[in-house]
PDB file of C-alpha atoms in Angstrom:
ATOM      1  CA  UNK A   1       8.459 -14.850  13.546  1.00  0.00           C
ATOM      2  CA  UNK A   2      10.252 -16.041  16.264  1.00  0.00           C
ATOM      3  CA  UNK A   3      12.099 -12.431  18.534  1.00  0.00           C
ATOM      4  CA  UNK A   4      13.728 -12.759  21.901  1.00  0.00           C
ATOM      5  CA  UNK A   5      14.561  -9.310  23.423  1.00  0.00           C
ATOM      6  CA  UNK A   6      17.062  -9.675  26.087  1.00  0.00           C
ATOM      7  CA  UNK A   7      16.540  -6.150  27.300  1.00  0.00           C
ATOM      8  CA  UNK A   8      14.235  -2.782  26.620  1.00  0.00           C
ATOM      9  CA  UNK A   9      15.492   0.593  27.403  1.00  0.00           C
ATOM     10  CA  UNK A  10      13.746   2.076  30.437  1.00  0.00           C
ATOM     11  CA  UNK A  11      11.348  -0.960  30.849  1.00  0.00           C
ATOM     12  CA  UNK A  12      11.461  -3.208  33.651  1.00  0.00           C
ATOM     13  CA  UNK A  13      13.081  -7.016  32.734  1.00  0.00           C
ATOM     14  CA  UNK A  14      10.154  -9.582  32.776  1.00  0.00           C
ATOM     15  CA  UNK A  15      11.175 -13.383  32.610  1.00  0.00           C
ATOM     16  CA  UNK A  16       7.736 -13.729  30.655  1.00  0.00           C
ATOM     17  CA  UNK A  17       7.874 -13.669  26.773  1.00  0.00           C
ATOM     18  CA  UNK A  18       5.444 -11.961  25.079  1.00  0.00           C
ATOM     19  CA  UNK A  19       3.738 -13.610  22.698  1.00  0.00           C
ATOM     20  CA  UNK A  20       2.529 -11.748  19.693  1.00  0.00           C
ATOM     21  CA  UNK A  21       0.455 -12.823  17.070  1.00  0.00           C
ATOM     22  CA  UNK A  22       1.118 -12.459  13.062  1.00  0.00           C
ATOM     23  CA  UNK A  23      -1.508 -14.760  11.334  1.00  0.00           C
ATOM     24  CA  UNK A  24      -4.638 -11.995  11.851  1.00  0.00           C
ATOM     25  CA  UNK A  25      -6.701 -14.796  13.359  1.00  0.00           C
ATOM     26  CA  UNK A  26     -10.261 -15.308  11.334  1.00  0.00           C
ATOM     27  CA  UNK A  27     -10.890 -12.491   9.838  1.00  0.00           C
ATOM     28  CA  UNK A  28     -13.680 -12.083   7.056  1.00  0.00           C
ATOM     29  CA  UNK A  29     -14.488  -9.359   4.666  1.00  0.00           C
ATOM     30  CA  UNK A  30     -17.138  -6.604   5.949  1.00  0.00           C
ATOM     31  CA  UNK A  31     -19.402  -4.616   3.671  1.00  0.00           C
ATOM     32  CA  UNK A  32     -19.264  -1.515   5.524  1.00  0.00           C
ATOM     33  CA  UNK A  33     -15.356  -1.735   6.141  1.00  0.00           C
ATOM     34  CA  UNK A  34     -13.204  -1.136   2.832  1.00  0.00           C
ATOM     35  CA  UNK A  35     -10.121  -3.036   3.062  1.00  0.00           C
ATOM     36  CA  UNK A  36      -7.572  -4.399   0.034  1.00  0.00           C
ATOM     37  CA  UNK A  37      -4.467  -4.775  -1.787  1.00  0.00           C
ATOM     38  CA  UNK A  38      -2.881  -2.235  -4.352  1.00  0.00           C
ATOM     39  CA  UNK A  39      -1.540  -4.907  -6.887  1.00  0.00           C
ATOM     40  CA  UNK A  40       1.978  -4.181  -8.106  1.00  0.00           C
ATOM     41  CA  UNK A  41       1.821  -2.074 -11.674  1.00  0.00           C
ATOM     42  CA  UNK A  42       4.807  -3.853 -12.497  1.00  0.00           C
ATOM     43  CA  UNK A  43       4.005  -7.633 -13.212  1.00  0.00           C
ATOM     44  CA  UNK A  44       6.841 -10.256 -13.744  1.00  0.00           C
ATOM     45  CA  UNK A  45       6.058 -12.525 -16.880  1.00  0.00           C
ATOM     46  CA  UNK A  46       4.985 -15.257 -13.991  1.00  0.00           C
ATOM     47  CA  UNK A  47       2.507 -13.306 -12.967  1.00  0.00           C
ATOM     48  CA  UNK A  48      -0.775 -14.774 -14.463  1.00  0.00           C
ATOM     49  CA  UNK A  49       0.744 -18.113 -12.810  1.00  0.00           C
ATOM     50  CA  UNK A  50       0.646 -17.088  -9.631  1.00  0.00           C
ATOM     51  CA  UNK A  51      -2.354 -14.448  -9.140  1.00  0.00           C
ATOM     52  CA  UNK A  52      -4.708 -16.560  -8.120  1.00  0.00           C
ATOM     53  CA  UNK A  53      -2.790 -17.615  -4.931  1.00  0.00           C
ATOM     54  CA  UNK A  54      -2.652 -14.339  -4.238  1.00  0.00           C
ATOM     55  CA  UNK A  55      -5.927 -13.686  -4.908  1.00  0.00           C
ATOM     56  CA  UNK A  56      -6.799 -16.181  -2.491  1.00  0.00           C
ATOM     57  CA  UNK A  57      -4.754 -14.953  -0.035  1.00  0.00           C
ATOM     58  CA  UNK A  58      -5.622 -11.515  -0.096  1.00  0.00           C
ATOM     59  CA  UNK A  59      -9.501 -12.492   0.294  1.00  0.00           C
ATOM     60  CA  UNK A  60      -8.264 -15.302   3.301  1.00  0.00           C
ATOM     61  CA  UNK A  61      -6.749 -11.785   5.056  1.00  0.00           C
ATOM     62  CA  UNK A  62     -10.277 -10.282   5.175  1.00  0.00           C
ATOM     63  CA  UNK A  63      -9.633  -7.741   2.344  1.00  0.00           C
ATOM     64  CA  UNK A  64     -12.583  -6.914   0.254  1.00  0.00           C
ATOM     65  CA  UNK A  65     -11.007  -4.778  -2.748  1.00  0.00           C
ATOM     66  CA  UNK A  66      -7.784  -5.295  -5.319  1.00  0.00           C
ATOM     67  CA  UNK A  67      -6.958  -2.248  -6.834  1.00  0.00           C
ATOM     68  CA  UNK A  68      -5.320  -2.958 -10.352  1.00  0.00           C
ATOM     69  CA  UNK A  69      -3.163  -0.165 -11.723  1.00  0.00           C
ATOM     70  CA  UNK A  70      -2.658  -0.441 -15.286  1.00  0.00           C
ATOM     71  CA  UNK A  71      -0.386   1.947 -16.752  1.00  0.00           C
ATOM     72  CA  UNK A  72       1.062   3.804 -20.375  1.00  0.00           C
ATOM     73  CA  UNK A  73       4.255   4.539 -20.920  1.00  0.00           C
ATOM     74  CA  UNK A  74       5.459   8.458 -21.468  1.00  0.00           C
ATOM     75  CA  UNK A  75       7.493   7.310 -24.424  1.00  0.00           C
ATOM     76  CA  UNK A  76       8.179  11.341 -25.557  1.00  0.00           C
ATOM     77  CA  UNK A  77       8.580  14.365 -23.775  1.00  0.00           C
ATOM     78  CA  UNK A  78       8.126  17.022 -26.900  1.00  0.00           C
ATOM     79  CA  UNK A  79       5.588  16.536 -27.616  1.00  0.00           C
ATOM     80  CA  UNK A  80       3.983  14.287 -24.964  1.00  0.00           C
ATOM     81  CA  UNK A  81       2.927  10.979 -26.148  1.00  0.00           C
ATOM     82  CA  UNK A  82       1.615   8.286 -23.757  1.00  0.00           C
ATOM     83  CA  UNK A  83       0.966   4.649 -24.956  1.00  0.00           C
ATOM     84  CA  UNK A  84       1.343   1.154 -24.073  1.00  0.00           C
ATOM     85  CA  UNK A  85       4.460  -0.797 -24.819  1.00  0.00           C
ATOM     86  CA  UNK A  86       3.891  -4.573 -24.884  1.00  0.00           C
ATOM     87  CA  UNK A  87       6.238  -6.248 -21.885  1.00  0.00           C
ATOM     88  CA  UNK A  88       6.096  -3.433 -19.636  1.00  0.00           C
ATOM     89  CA  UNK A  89       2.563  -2.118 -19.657  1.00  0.00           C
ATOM     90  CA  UNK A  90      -0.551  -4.258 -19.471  1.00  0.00           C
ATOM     91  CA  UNK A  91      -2.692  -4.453 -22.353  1.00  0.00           C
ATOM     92  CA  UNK A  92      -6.554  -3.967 -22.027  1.00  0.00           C
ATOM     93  CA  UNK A  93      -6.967  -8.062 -22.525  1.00  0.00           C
ATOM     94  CA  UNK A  94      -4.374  -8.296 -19.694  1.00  0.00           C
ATOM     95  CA  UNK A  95      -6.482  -5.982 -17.433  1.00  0.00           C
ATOM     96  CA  UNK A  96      -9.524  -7.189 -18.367  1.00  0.00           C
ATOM     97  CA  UNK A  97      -7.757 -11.125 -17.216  1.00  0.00           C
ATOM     98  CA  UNK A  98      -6.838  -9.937 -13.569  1.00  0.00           C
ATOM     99  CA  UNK A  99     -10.156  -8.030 -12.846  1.00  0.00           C
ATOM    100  CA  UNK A 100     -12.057 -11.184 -14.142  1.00  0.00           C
ATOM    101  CA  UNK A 101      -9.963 -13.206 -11.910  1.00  0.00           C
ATOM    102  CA  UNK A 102     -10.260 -10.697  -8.837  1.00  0.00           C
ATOM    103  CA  UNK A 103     -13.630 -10.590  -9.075  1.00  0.00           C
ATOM    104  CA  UNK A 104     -13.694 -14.830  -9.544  1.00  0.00           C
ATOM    105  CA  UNK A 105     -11.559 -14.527  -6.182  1.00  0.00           C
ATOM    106  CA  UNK A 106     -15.020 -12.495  -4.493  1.00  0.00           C
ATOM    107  CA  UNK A 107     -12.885  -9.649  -4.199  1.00  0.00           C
ATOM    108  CA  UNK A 108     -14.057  -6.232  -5.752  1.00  0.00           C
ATOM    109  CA  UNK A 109     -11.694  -4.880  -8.490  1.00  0.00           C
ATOM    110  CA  UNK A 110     -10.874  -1.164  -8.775  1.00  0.00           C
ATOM    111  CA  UNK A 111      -8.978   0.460 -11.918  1.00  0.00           C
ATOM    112  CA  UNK A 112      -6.232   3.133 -10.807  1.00  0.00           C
ATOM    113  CA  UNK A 113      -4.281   4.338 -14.135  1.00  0.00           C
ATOM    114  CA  UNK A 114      -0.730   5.600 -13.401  1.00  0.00           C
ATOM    115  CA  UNK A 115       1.471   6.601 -15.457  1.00  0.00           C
ATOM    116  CA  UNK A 116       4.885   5.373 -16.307  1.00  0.00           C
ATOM    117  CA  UNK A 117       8.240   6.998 -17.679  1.00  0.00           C
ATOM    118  CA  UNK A 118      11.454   5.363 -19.999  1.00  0.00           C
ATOM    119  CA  UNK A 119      13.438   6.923 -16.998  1.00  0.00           C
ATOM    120  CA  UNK A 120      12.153   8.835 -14.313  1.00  0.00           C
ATOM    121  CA  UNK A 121       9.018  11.224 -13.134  1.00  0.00           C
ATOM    122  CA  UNK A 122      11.637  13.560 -12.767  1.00  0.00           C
ATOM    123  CA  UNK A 123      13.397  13.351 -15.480  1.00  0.00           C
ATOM    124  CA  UNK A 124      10.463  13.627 -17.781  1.00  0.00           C
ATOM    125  CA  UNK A 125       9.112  16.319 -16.276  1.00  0.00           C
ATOM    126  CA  UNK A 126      12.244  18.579 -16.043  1.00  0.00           C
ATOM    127  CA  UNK A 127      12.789  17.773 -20.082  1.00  0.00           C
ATOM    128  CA  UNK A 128       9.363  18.827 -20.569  1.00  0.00           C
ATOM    129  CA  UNK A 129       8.878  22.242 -22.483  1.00  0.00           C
ATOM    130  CA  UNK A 130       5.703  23.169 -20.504  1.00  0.00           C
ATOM    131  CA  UNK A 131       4.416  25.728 -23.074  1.00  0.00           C
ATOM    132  CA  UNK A 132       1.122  26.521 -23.888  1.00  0.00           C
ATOM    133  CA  UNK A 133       0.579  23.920 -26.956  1.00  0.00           C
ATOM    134  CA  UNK A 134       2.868  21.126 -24.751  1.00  0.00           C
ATOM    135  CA  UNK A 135       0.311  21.470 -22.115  1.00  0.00           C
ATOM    136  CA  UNK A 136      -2.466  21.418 -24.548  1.00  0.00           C
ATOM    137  CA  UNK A 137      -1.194  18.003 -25.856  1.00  0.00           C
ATOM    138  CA  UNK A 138      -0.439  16.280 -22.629  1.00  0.00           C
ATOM    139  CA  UNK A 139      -4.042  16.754 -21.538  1.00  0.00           C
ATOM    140  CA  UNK A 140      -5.970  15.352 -24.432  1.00  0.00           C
ATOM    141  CA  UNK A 141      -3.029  12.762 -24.593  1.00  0.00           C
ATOM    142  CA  UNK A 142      -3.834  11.944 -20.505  1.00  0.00           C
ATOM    143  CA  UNK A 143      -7.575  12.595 -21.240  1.00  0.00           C
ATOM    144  CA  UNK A 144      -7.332   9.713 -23.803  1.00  0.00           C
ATOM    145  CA  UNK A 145      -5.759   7.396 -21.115  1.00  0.00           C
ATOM    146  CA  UNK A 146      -8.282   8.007 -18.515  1.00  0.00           C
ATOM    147  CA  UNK A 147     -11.118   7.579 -21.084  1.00  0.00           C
ATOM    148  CA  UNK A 148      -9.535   4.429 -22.100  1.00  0.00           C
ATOM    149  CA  UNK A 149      -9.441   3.334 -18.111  1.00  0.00           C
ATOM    150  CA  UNK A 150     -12.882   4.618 -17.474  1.00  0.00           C
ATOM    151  CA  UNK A 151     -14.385   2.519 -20.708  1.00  0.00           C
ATOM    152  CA  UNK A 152     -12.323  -0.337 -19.383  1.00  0.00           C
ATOM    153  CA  UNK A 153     -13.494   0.013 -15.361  1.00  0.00           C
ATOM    154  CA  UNK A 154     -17.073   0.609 -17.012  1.00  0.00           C
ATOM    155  CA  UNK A 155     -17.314  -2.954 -19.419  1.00  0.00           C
ATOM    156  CA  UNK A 156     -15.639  -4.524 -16.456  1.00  0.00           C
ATOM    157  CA  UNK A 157     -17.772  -3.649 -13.654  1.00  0.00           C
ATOM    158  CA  UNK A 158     -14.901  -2.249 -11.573  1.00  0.00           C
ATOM    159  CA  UNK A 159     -16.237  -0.481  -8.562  1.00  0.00           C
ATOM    160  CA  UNK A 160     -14.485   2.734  -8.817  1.00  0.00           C
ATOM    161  CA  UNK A 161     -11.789   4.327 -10.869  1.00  0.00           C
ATOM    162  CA  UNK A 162      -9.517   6.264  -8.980  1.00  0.00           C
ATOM    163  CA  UNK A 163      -7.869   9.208 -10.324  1.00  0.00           C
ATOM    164  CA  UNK A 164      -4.496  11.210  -8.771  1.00  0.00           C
ATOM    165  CA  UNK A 165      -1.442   9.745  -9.944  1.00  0.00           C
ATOM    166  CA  UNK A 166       0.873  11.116  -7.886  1.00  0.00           C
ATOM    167  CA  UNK A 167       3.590  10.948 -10.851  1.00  0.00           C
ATOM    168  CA  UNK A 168       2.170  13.648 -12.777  1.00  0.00           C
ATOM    169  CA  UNK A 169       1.675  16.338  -9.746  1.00  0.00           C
ATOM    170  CA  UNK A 170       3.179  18.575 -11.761  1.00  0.00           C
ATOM    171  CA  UNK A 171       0.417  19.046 -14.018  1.00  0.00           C
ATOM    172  CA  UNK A 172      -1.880  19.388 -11.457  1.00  0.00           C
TER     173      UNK A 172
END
């Protein structure tokens, strides 16, 4: 990135350029420091073609952990149903293929479930009736999803689940 400022607000002009460095110079993963990437819970059908390059790349920045964040689909409001819909939610062989390949890439994976709506957060959960028996479906419905995840993080040797969607706040 190449930037020439030809003035700064209440600074002094300098006839120097300042050089500034983007490339993060040699940097290399540290045990006690927990850096990563969050990959994208919304994969493009290219994706498996281009993961491990950015695999690679994430490991060459000194990162040390890829969190994966497979996600179901709230496909009903009333009652709450949560599943996954083939082309827009990974399936488990689809997880279990990136954390293989993140771990291939010496990286160390990390399951984060989140959920996902037709529409919006919002929209679901202002359509949502919110009684008694709703809520008592939407948490063995979520329960199932996270026990799903945490079966999924366990066979795969993730090295943590992380739980707090911040799409379903509202049931928290």
């Amino acid at each position: 990135i190449s930037e020439n400022l030809v003035s700064w607000q209440n600074l002094a002009n300098s006839s120097n350029p300042t050089e500034v460095d983007t490339n993060g110079g040699n940097l290399a993963p540290r045990a006690d420091f927990l850096t990563g990437f969050e990959l994208s819970s919304e994969f493009p059908a290219s994706w498996q073609a281009t993961l491990d390059n950015g695999l690679k790349a994430a490991y060459g920045s000194g990162a040390n952990w890829v969190i994966v964040s497979p996600t179901w689909t709230a496909t009903t409001q009333n009652p709450p149903m949560f599943e996954p819909i083939a082309g827009r939610d990974l399936m488990w062989p689809d997880v279990q293929n990136i954390l293989t390949r993140v771990s291939q890439a010496n990286l160390q994976p990390v399951l984060f479930p989140r959920m996902s709506f037709l529409e919006t957060s919002a929209v679901y959960w202002n359509g949502a009736d919110r009684d008694a028996n709703w809520w008592q479906n939407y948490f063995e419905r979520y329960q199932r999803f996270l026990l799903q995840n945490a079966d999924l993080a366990n066979v795969m040797k993730a090295q943590a689940l992380i739980i707090g969607d911040p799409a379903i706040m509202p049931s928290t």
